CSV table of C-alpha atoms and ligand atoms in Angstrom, one decimal:
chain,number,residue,atom,x,y,z
A,46,MET,CA,2.2,29.5,8.8
A,47,SER,CA,5.5,28.5,10.3
A,48,THR,CA,8.4,27.5,8.1
A,49,HIS,CA,10.7,25.8,10.6
A,50,PHE,CA,9.9,22.4,12.0
A,51,ASP,CA,11.5,19.7,14.1
A,52,VAL,CA,10.7,17.2,11.4
A,53,LEU,CA,9.7,17.8,7.8
A,54,ILE,CA,8.0,14.9,6.0
A,55,ILE,CA,8.0,14.8,2.2
A,56,GLY,CA,4.9,13.1,0.8
A,57,ALA,CA,1.4,13.0,2.3
A,58,GLY,CA,0.3,9.6,1.2
A,59,MET,CA,-0.6,7.0,3.8
A,60,VAL,CA,3.1,6.6,4.8
A,61,GLY,CA,3.7,10.3,5.4
A,62,ALA,CA,0.3,10.8,7.1
A,63,THR,CA,0.8,8.0,9.6
A,64,THR,CA,4.4,9.1,10.4
A,65,ALA,CA,3.3,12.7,10.8
A,66,ALA,CA,0.5,11.7,13.2
A,67,ALA,CA,2.8,9.6,15.3
A,68,LEU,CA,5.5,12.3,15.5
A,69,SER,CA,3.2,15.2,16.0
A,70,THR,CA,2.5,14.3,19.7
A,71,THR,CA,6.1,15.3,20.5
A,72,HIS,CA,7.5,17.2,17.6
A,73,ARG,CA,6.6,20.2,15.4
A,74,VAL,CA,5.8,18.4,12.2
A,75,GLY,CA,5.6,19.8,8.6
A,76,LEU,CA,4.2,17.7,5.8
A,77,VAL,CA,4.9,18.9,2.2
A,78,GLU,CA,2.8,17.3,-0.6
A,79,ALA,CA,3.3,18.0,-4.3
A,80,GLU,CA,-0.3,17.5,-5.3
A,81,GLU,CA,-3.5,19.5,-4.6
A,82,GLN,CA,-4.8,16.5,-2.7
A,83,ALA,CA,-3.0,14.2,-0.2
A,84,GLY,CA,-3.5,10.6,-1.3
A,85,TYR,CA,-3.7,11.5,-5.0
A,86,HIS,CA,-1.1,8.9,-6.0
A,87,THR,CA,-0.7,5.3,-4.8
A,88,THR,CA,-2.6,5.7,-1.5
A,89,GLY,CA,-5.8,6.6,-3.4
A,90,ARG,CA,-5.4,3.8,-5.9
A,91,SER,CA,-5.0,0.7,-3.8
A,92,ALA,CA,-7.2,-2.4,-3.6
A,93,ALA,CA,-7.7,-1.8,0.1
A,94,ILE,CA,-7.2,-5.4,1.3
A,95,TRP,CA,-5.5,-6.4,4.5
A,96,ILE,CA,-3.8,-9.8,4.1
A,97,HIS,CA,-1.6,-11.1,6.9
A,98,ASN,CA,0.2,-13.7,4.8
A,99,TYR,CA,1.6,-11.3,2.3
A,100,GLY,CA,5.1,-10.0,1.6
A,101,PRO,CA,8.4,-10.6,3.5
A,102,HIS,CA,8.5,-11.5,7.2
A,103,GLU,CA,9.1,-7.8,8.2
A,104,VAL,CA,6.1,-6.7,6.3
A,105,ARG,CA,4.0,-9.4,8.1
A,106,VAL,CA,5.2,-8.2,11.5
A,107,LEU,CA,3.9,-4.6,10.7
A,108,THR,CA,0.7,-5.9,9.1
A,109,GLY,CA,0.0,-8.0,12.2
A,110,LEU,CA,0.7,-5.0,14.5
A,111,SER,CA,-1.6,-2.8,12.4
A,112,ARG,CA,-4.6,-5.1,12.6
A,113,ASP,CA,-6.1,-3.7,15.7
A,114,VAL,CA,-6.1,-0.1,14.5
A,115,TYR,CA,-8.4,-1.2,11.7
A,116,LEU,CA,-10.7,-3.4,13.7
A,117,ASN,CA,-10.7,-1.5,17.0
A,118,PRO,CA,-9.6,2.0,16.1
A,119,PRO,CA,-8.8,4.6,18.8
A,120,PRO,CA,-11.8,7.0,19.2
A,121,ASP,CA,-10.1,10.0,17.5
A,122,ILE,CA,-9.3,7.8,14.5
A,123,SER,CA,-12.8,6.4,14.0
A,124,PRO,CA,-15.8,5.6,16.1
A,125,VAL,CA,-16.5,2.5,13.9
A,126,PRO,CA,-14.2,-0.3,12.7
A,127,LEU,CA,-12.3,0.5,9.5
A,128,GLY,CA,-12.1,-3.2,8.5
A,129,THR,CA,-14.8,-5.4,7.1
A,130,ALA,CA,-14.2,-9.2,6.8
A,131,ARG,CA,-13.3,-10.3,3.3
A,132,PRO,CA,-11.9,-13.9,3.2
A,133,ILE,CA,-9.8,-15.0,0.3
A,134,ILE,CA,-10.4,-18.1,-1.8
A,135,TYR,CA,-7.3,-19.2,-3.7
A,136,LEU,CA,-8.0,-21.3,-6.9
A,137,ALA,CA,-5.4,-23.7,-8.3
A,138,PRO,CA,-5.6,-25.2,-11.7
A,139,GLU,CA,-3.3,-28.2,-12.2
A,140,ASP,CA,-0.2,-26.1,-13.1
A,141,GLN,CA,-0.7,-23.9,-10.0
A,142,ILE,CA,-0.7,-26.7,-7.4
A,143,PRO,CA,2.9,-25.9,-6.2
A,144,PHE,CA,1.7,-22.3,-5.4
A,145,LEU,CA,-1.3,-23.6,-3.5
A,146,ASP,CA,0.9,-26.0,-1.5
A,147,GLY,CA,3.3,-23.1,-0.8
A,148,LEU,CA,0.4,-21.1,0.7
A,149,ILE,CA,-1.0,-23.9,2.8
A,150,GLY,CA,2.5,-25.1,3.8
A,151,GLN,CA,3.3,-21.8,5.5
A,152,ASP,CA,1.1,-22.9,8.5
A,153,LEU,CA,-0.5,-19.5,8.7
A,154,GLY,CA,-4.1,-20.4,8.8
A,155,ILE,CA,-4.6,-20.9,5.0
A,156,THR,CA,-6.5,-24.3,4.7
A,157,GLU,CA,-7.6,-26.4,1.8
A,158,ILE,CA,-11.4,-26.4,1.1
A,159,PRO,CA,-13.5,-28.6,-1.1
A,160,LEU,CA,-14.3,-27.2,-4.5
A,161,ALA,CA,-18.0,-27.5,-3.7
A,162,ASP,CA,-17.4,-24.7,-1.1
A,163,VAL,CA,-16.1,-22.5,-3.9
A,164,LYS,CA,-19.3,-23.0,-5.9
A,165,SER,CA,-21.5,-22.3,-2.9
A,166,GLN,CA,-19.7,-19.0,-2.1
A,167,VAL,CA,-19.0,-17.8,-5.6
A,168,SER,CA,-22.0,-18.8,-7.8
A,169,ALA,CA,-20.2,-17.7,-11.0
A,170,TYR,CA,-17.4,-20.2,-10.5
A,171,ILE,CA,-16.9,-22.5,-13.6
A,172,GLU,CA,-16.6,-26.0,-12.3
A,173,GLY,CA,-13.4,-27.7,-13.6
A,174,TYR,CA,-11.3,-24.5,-13.6
A,175,ALA,CA,-9.4,-25.4,-10.4
A,176,VAL,CA,-8.4,-28.8,-9.2
A,177,ARG,CA,-7.9,-27.6,-5.6
A,178,ALA,CA,-8.7,-24.5,-3.5
A,179,ALA,CA,-7.8,-22.9,-0.2
A,180,LEU,CA,-9.3,-20.4,2.2
A,181,GLU,CA,-7.6,-17.5,4.0
A,182,PRO,CA,-10.3,-16.4,6.5
A,183,THR,CA,-8.6,-13.5,8.4
A,184,SER,CA,-8.3,-10.9,5.6
A,185,PHE,CA,-10.5,-7.8,5.5
A,186,ASP,CA,-11.4,-4.7,3.4
A,187,MET,CA,-9.8,-1.5,4.7
A,188,ASP,CA,-11.4,1.9,4.7
A,189,VAL,CA,-8.3,3.6,3.3
A,190,ALA,CA,-9.7,7.1,2.8
A,191,ALA,CA,-11.1,7.3,6.3
A,192,LEU,CA,-7.9,6.1,7.9
A,193,HIS,CA,-5.7,8.4,5.8
A,194,GLN,CA,-7.9,11.5,6.6
A,195,ALA,CA,-8.0,10.5,10.3
A,196,TYR,CA,-4.2,10.5,10.5
A,197,LEU,CA,-4.0,13.9,8.7
A,198,ARG,CA,-6.6,15.2,11.2
A,199,ARG,CA,-4.7,14.0,14.2
A,200,THR,CA,-1.5,15.6,12.8
A,201,ARG,CA,-3.3,19.0,12.5
A,202,GLN,CA,-4.9,18.7,15.9
A,203,ASN,CA,-1.5,18.2,17.4
A,204,GLY,CA,-0.3,21.4,15.7
A,205,GLY,CA,1.3,19.7,12.6
A,206,GLN,CA,1.1,21.6,9.3
A,207,LEU,CA,0.1,20.1,5.9
A,208,MET,CA,1.3,22.1,2.9
A,209,LEU,CA,-0.4,21.0,-0.4
A,210,ARG,CA,0.8,22.0,-3.9
A,211,SER,CA,4.3,22.1,-2.4
A,212,ARG,CA,6.7,19.9,-4.3
A,213,ALA,CA,10.1,19.7,-2.7
A,214,GLY,CA,12.2,20.9,-5.6
A,215,LYS,CA,15.6,21.8,-4.0
A,216,ILE,CA,16.9,20.2,-0.8
A,217,THR,CA,20.2,21.4,0.8
A,218,ARG,CA,21.8,21.0,4.2
A,219,GLN,CA,22.9,24.3,5.8
A,220,SER,CA,24.1,24.9,9.3
A,221,GLY,CA,22.5,21.8,10.8
A,222,ASN,CA,19.2,22.1,9.0
A,223,TRP,CA,17.7,20.9,5.8
A,224,HIS,CA,16.4,23.7,3.6
A,225,VAL,CA,13.6,22.5,1.3
A,226,GLU,CA,12.4,24.9,-1.4
A,227,THR,CA,8.9,24.0,-2.5
A,228,SER,CA,7.0,24.6,-5.8
A,229,GLY,CA,4.9,27.1,-3.8
A,230,GLY,CA,8.0,29.2,-3.4
A,231,THR,CA,8.3,28.7,0.3
A,232,ILE,CA,11.6,27.6,1.9
A,233,VAL,CA,10.9,25.2,4.8
A,234,THR,CA,13.6,24.1,7.2
A,235,ALA,CA,14.1,21.3,9.7
A,236,PRO,CA,17.0,19.3,11.1
A,237,ILE,CA,15.3,16.1,10.1
A,238,VAL,CA,13.7,15.2,6.7
A,239,VAL,CA,11.6,12.0,6.3
A,240,ASN,CA,11.5,10.8,2.7
A,241,ALA,CA,7.9,9.4,2.3
A,242,ALA,CA,7.7,10.2,-1.3
A,243,GLY,CA,6.7,6.7,-2.5
A,244,ALA,CA,7.6,6.2,-6.1
A,245,TRP,CA,9.6,9.4,-6.0
A,246,GLY,CA,11.7,8.3,-3.1
A,247,ASP,CA,15.0,8.0,-5.1
A,248,GLU,CA,14.3,11.2,-6.9
A,249,VAL,CA,13.9,13.1,-3.6
A,250,ALA,CA,17.1,11.6,-2.3
A,251,GLN,CA,19.0,12.7,-5.4
A,252,ILE,CA,17.6,16.2,-5.1
A,253,ALA,CA,19.1,16.2,-1.6
A,254,GLY,CA,22.4,15.1,-3.1
A,255,LEU,CA,22.2,11.5,-1.9
A,256,ALA,CA,22.6,8.3,-3.8
A,257,PRO,CA,19.4,6.4,-4.8
A,258,ILE,CA,18.8,2.9,-3.3
A,259,GLY,CA,17.3,1.4,-6.5
A,260,LEU,CA,13.6,1.8,-6.0
A,261,VAL,CA,11.5,0.4,-8.8
A,262,PRO,CA,7.9,1.8,-9.2
A,263,CYS,CA,5.7,-0.9,-10.9
A,264,ARG,CA,2.4,-0.2,-12.5
A,265,ARG,CA,-0.6,-2.2,-11.3
A,266,THR,CA,-3.9,-2.0,-13.1
A,267,ALA,CA,-7.4,-2.4,-11.8
A,268,ALA,CA,-10.9,-2.2,-13.4
A,269,ILE,CA,-14.4,-2.0,-12.1
A,270,ILE,CA,-17.0,-4.1,-13.9
A,271,ASP,CA,-20.7,-4.8,-13.4
A,272,PRO,CA,-21.1,-8.5,-12.4
A,273,ALA,CA,-24.8,-8.7,-13.2
A,274,PRO,CA,-26.7,-11.0,-12.9
A,275,TYR,CA,-24.7,-11.9,-9.8
A,276,ASP,CA,-25.0,-10.3,-6.4
A,277,VAL,CA,-21.4,-10.2,-5.2
A,278,THR,CA,-21.9,-8.3,-1.9
A,279,ASN,CA,-20.8,-11.3,0.2
A,280,TRP,CA,-18.4,-12.9,-2.2
A,281,PRO,CA,-14.9,-13.5,-0.9
A,282,LEU,CA,-11.9,-12.1,-2.7
A,283,VAL,CA,-11.1,-14.8,-5.4
A,284,GLN,CA,-7.5,-15.1,-6.4
A,285,ALA,CA,-5.4,-17.4,-8.6
A,286,ALA,CA,-2.9,-19.3,-6.5
A,287,ASP,CA,-0.1,-18.1,-8.6
A,288,HIS,CA,-1.2,-14.5,-8.1
A,289,SER,CA,-1.9,-13.9,-11.8
A,290,TRP,CA,-5.3,-12.3,-11.2
A,291,TYR,CA,-7.9,-11.6,-8.6
A,292,ILE,CA,-11.3,-10.1,-8.1
A,293,ARG,CA,-12.9,-8.5,-5.1
A,294,PRO,CA,-16.4,-7.0,-4.5
A,295,GLU,CA,-16.3,-3.2,-4.6
A,296,ALA,CA,-19.0,-0.8,-3.4
A,297,ARG,CA,-21.5,-3.7,-2.9
A,298,ALA,CA,-22.7,-4.3,-6.4
A,299,LYS,CA,-19.5,-4.0,-8.4
A,300,LEU,CA,-16.4,-6.2,-8.9
A,301,MET,CA,-12.8,-5.0,-9.1
A,302,VAL,CA,-10.6,-7.2,-11.4
A,303,THR,CA,-6.8,-7.0,-11.8
A,304,PRO,CA,-4.2,-9.0,-13.8
A,305,CYS,CA,-1.7,-8.4,-10.9
A,306,ASP,CA,0.6,-6.7,-13.4
A,307,GLU,CA,3.9,-5.3,-12.3
A,308,THR,CA,5.3,-3.2,-15.1
A,309,PRO,CA,8.4,-1.2,-14.1
A,310,MET,CA,8.2,2.5,-14.9
A,311,HIS,CA,9.5,6.0,-14.0
A,312,PRO,CA,7.5,7.8,-11.3
A,313,HIS,CA,4.6,9.7,-12.8
A,314,ASP,CA,0.8,10.1,-12.8
A,315,VAL,CA,0.3,6.6,-14.1
A,316,GLN,CA,-2.7,5.6,-16.2
A,317,PRO,CA,-4.2,2.2,-16.9
A,318,ASP,CA,-3.2,0.3,-20.0
A,319,GLU,CA,-6.2,-1.2,-21.9
A,320,LEU,CA,-4.3,-4.4,-22.7
A,321,ASP,CA,-3.8,-5.1,-19.0
A,322,VAL,CA,-7.5,-4.5,-18.3
A,323,ALA,CA,-8.3,-7.0,-21.0
A,324,ILE,CA,-5.8,-9.5,-19.7
A,325,GLY,CA,-7.3,-9.3,-16.2
A,326,ILE,CA,-10.8,-9.8,-17.5
A,327,ASP,CA,-9.7,-12.7,-19.7
A,328,ARG,CA,-8.0,-14.5,-16.9
A,329,MET,CA,-11.0,-14.0,-14.6
A,330,GLN,CA,-13.4,-15.3,-17.3
A,331,GLN,CA,-11.5,-18.6,-17.4
A,332,ALA,CA,-12.6,-19.2,-13.8
A,333,LEU,CA,-15.8,-17.2,-13.5
A,334,ASN,CA,-18.8,-17.1,-15.8
A,335,ILE,CA,-19.3,-13.3,-15.7
A,336,PRO,CA,-20.2,-11.6,-18.9
A,337,VAL,CA,-18.4,-8.2,-19.1
A,338,ARG,CA,-20.4,-5.8,-21.2
A,339,ARG,CA,-18.4,-2.8,-20.4
A,340,VAL,CA,-15.6,-1.6,-18.1
A,341,GLU,CA,-17.1,1.0,-15.8
A,342,HIS,CA,-13.9,2.5,-14.6
A,343,ALA,CA,-10.2,1.6,-14.7
A,344,TRP,CA,-7.1,3.0,-12.9
A,345,ALA,CA,-3.5,2.2,-12.2
A,346,GLY,CA,-1.1,3.0,-9.5
A,347,LEU,CA,2.6,2.6,-8.8
A,348,ARG,CA,3.6,-0.1,-6.2
A,349,THR,CA,7.2,0.8,-5.5
A,350,PHE,CA,9.7,-1.9,-4.5
A,351,THR,CA,13.3,-1.9,-3.2
A,352,PRO,CA,15.7,-4.4,-5.0
A,353,ASP,CA,14.9,-7.1,-2.4
A,354,ARG,CA,11.2,-6.2,-2.2
A,355,ASN,CA,11.5,-5.5,1.5
A,356,LEU,CA,10.9,-2.2,3.3
A,357,ALA,CA,13.6,0.5,3.7
A,358,PHE,CA,13.3,2.6,6.9
A,359,GLY,CA,16.3,4.3,8.5
A,360,PHE,CA,18.7,7.2,8.4
A,361,ASP,CA,21.0,7.7,5.5
A,362,THR,CA,24.6,7.5,6.8
A,363,ALA,CA,25.9,9.8,4.1
A,364,ALA,CA,24.1,12.9,5.5
A,365,PRO,CA,22.8,13.7,9.0
A,366,GLY,CA,19.0,13.8,9.5
A,367,PHE,CA,17.8,12.3,6.2
A,368,PHE,CA,15.4,9.4,7.0
A,369,TRP,CA,14.2,6.9,4.4
A,370,CYS,CA,10.7,5.5,4.7
A,371,VAL,CA,10.1,3.8,1.3
A,372,GLY,CA,9.6,0.4,-0.4
A,373,GLN,CA,6.1,-0.3,0.8
A,374,GLY,CA,5.3,-2.1,-2.5
A,375,GLY,CA,1.8,-3.7,-2.4
A,376,TYR,CA,1.5,-3.5,1.4
A,377,GLY,CA,1.8,0.2,2.3
A,378,ILE,CA,-1.7,0.5,3.6
A,379,GLN,CA,-2.0,-2.6,5.6
A,380,THR,CA,1.3,-1.9,7.4
A,381,ALA,CA,0.8,1.9,7.8
A,382,PRO,CA,-0.5,2.2,11.4
A,383,ALA,CA,2.5,0.2,12.8
A,384,ALA,CA,4.9,1.6,10.2
A,385,GLY,CA,4.1,5.1,11.3
A,386,GLN,CA,4.7,4.3,14.9
A,387,LEU,CA,8.0,2.5,14.1
A,388,THR,CA,9.2,5.4,11.9
A,389,ALA,CA,8.4,7.9,14.5
A,390,ALA,CA,10.2,5.9,17.2
A,391,MET,CA,13.3,5.6,15.0
A,392,VAL,CA,13.3,9.3,14.1
A,393,ALA,CA,12.7,10.4,17.7
A,394,ASN,CA,15.0,7.8,19.2
A,395,ARG,CA,12.2,6.3,21.2
A,396,ASP,CA,11.5,2.7,22.2
A,397,PRO,CA,10.1,1.1,19.0
A,398,GLY,CA,8.2,-1.6,21.0
A,399,PRO,CA,7.6,-5.0,19.4
A,400,ALA,CA,8.2,-3.7,15.8
A,401,GLY,CA,11.8,-3.0,16.8
A,402,VAL,CA,12.9,-6.5,15.9
A,403,ILE,CA,12.7,-5.8,12.2
A,404,ILE,CA,14.9,-2.6,12.2
A,405,PRO,CA,18.2,-4.3,11.2
A,406,ALA,CA,16.6,-6.1,8.3
A,407,ILE,CA,15.0,-3.0,6.8
A,408,ASN,CA,18.0,-0.7,7.0
A,409,PRO,CA,18.1,1.2,3.7
A,410,MET,CA,21.9,1.3,3.8
A,411,ARG,CA,21.9,-2.4,2.8
A,412,PHE,CA,21.7,-1.2,-0.8
A,413,ARG,CA,24.8,0.9,-0.5
A,414,LYS,CA,27.3,-1.9,-0.2
B,620,LIG,C1,-3.7,-1.3,-7.7
B,620,LIG,C2,-3.0,-1.2,-6.3
B,620,LIG,C3,-3.5,-2.1,-5.4
B,620,LIG,C4,-2.9,-2.0,-4.1
B,620,LIG,N1,-3.5,-2.8,-3.1
B,620,LIG,C5,-3.0,-2.7,-1.8
B,620,LIG,C6,-3.7,-3.4,-0.8
B,620,LIG,O1,-4.7,-4.1,-1.0
B,620,LIG,N2,-3.2,-3.3,0.5
B,620,LIG,C7,-2.1,-2.6,0.8
B,620,LIG,O2,-1.7,-2.5,1.9
B,620,LIG,N3,-1.4,-1.9,-0.2
B,620,LIG,C8,-1.9,-1.9,-1.5
B,620,LIG,N4,-1.3,-1.2,-2.5
B,620,LIG,C9,0.0,-0.5,-2.2
B,620,LIG,C10,-0.3,0.8,-1.4
B,620,LIG,O3,-1.3,1.5,-2.1
B,620,LIG,C11,1.0,1.6,-1.3
B,620,LIG,O4,2.0,0.7,-0.7
B,620,LIG,C12,0.9,2.8,-0.5
B,620,LIG,O5,-0.2,3.6,-0.9
B,620,LIG,C13,2.2,3.6,-0.5
B,620,LIG,O6,1.9,4.9,0.2
B,620,LIG,P1,2.9,6.1,0.1
B,620,LIG,O7,2.4,7.1,1.0
B,620,LIG,O8,4.3,5.6,0.2
B,620,LIG,O9,2.8,6.5,-1.5
B,620,LIG,P2,1.9,7.7,-2.2
B,620,LIG,O10,0.5,7.6,-1.8
B,620,LIG,O11,2.2,7.6,-3.6
B,620,LIG,O12,2.5,9.0,-1.5
B,620,LIG,C14,3.7,9.6,-1.9
B,620,LIG,C15,3.4,11.1,-2.0
B,620,LIG,O13,4.6,11.8,-2.1
B,620,LIG,C16,4.4,12.9,-2.9
B,620,LIG,N5,5.6,13.4,-3.5
B,620,LIG,C17,6.5,12.8,-4.3
B,620,LIG,N6,7.5,13.6,-4.6
B,620,LIG,C18,7.4,14.7,-3.8
B,620,LIG,C19,8.1,15.9,-3.7
B,620,LIG,N7,9.3,16.1,-4.3
B,620,LIG,N8,7.6,16.9,-2.8
B,620,LIG,C20,6.4,16.7,-2.2
B,620,LIG,N9,5.7,15.6,-2.3
B,620,LIG,C21,6.1,14.6,-3.1
B,620,LIG,C22,3.4,12.4,-4.0
B,620,LIG,O14,2.7,13.4,-4.6
B,620,LIG,C23,2.6,11.4,-3.2
B,620,LIG,O15,1.4,12.0,-2.8
B,620,LIG,C24,-1.8,-1.2,-3.8
B,620,LIG,C25,-1.3,-0.4,-4.8
B,620,LIG,C26,-1.9,-0.4,-6.1
B,620,LIG,C27,-1.4,0.6,-7.1
């Protein structure tokens, strides 16, 4: 076990794992993770959907650049595609028409479809709920666990080291290196630290003596229900045009439902709130005739946003070698392959390729004015 690295990454969720894998080809990389299991927090709790037309422009650039890794992964990542087509149908009752027009008006391949098509694709649809509908055909389900594990495997194969049960508790800068004292009792050193701590991003910066950038972790709730008597295997994801709820088939015969809640909270092991589960089901049942006899499983995770809801990647100017990689909100999985490459390029001062155009807009120091 070495304790000195070229780069030390704090947090082994999808963001830390992709960054570690991209850096490990050229650098000695250490990855410290507070939990027993990498991916225990937000990465293991996502809805696992790739949606190109989602989030700010910079997010869409990374989402687009990540697409191929899911659909045609490199052999060491996966011998089979990690994406399965899952179109999205947007439903707009009268009061949501401006939202639907907003989606169609972006000229991004979302097109209006007749309501009869909704009924033919989603047999539980209650006619009369929506006055208009639209289809986004390019989205797909992502195999998050397989991708996350593949990046951790690539990191290890390149000599990188994953340290579980190792919460970074004390972080100081001494003689050109960061000294990170972990809950395991080990002191790990590196000239560069990458803050990939998700909801804990501001906390990690503060431990290192740096000012926070105003991250807001927001709870999102999801529940799994049995949609019997419907066979939902080939249903699209169905979403309200105003993003107030959506459903998506899960593990073939089940449905995931969410009220798209965004409740700000402090970073912790967040649990689902029964009321949010009930709200999600109620909103869904206004559009779909699905009796819900029992909730099979519910969970919640923290989607963490910066004050302008855009990404924050870059070095902190208040201390040498402290790199922020936070603010992935609801798009941290779909952007991860390209985000990892971009972060690695920025950390190693390499050519960032086409993702380089977004670097100025995602500078974390914009929150320090
Ligand atoms: C319900 C839900 C649905 C979502 N759906 C989607 C979707 O469909 N598509 C999509 O792209 N995204 C989606 N997301 C968002 C996505 O899951 C996140 O953007 C992504 O997982 C963020 O990854 P991360 O690595 O930054 O965070 P995390 O997975 O939370 O990783 C951060 C890690 O840092 C560790 N850590 C924190 N502090 C320390 C410390 N001091 N020392 C060591 N380790 C530390 C934590 O233990 C944690 O493991 C969804 C999120 C939720 C909750």
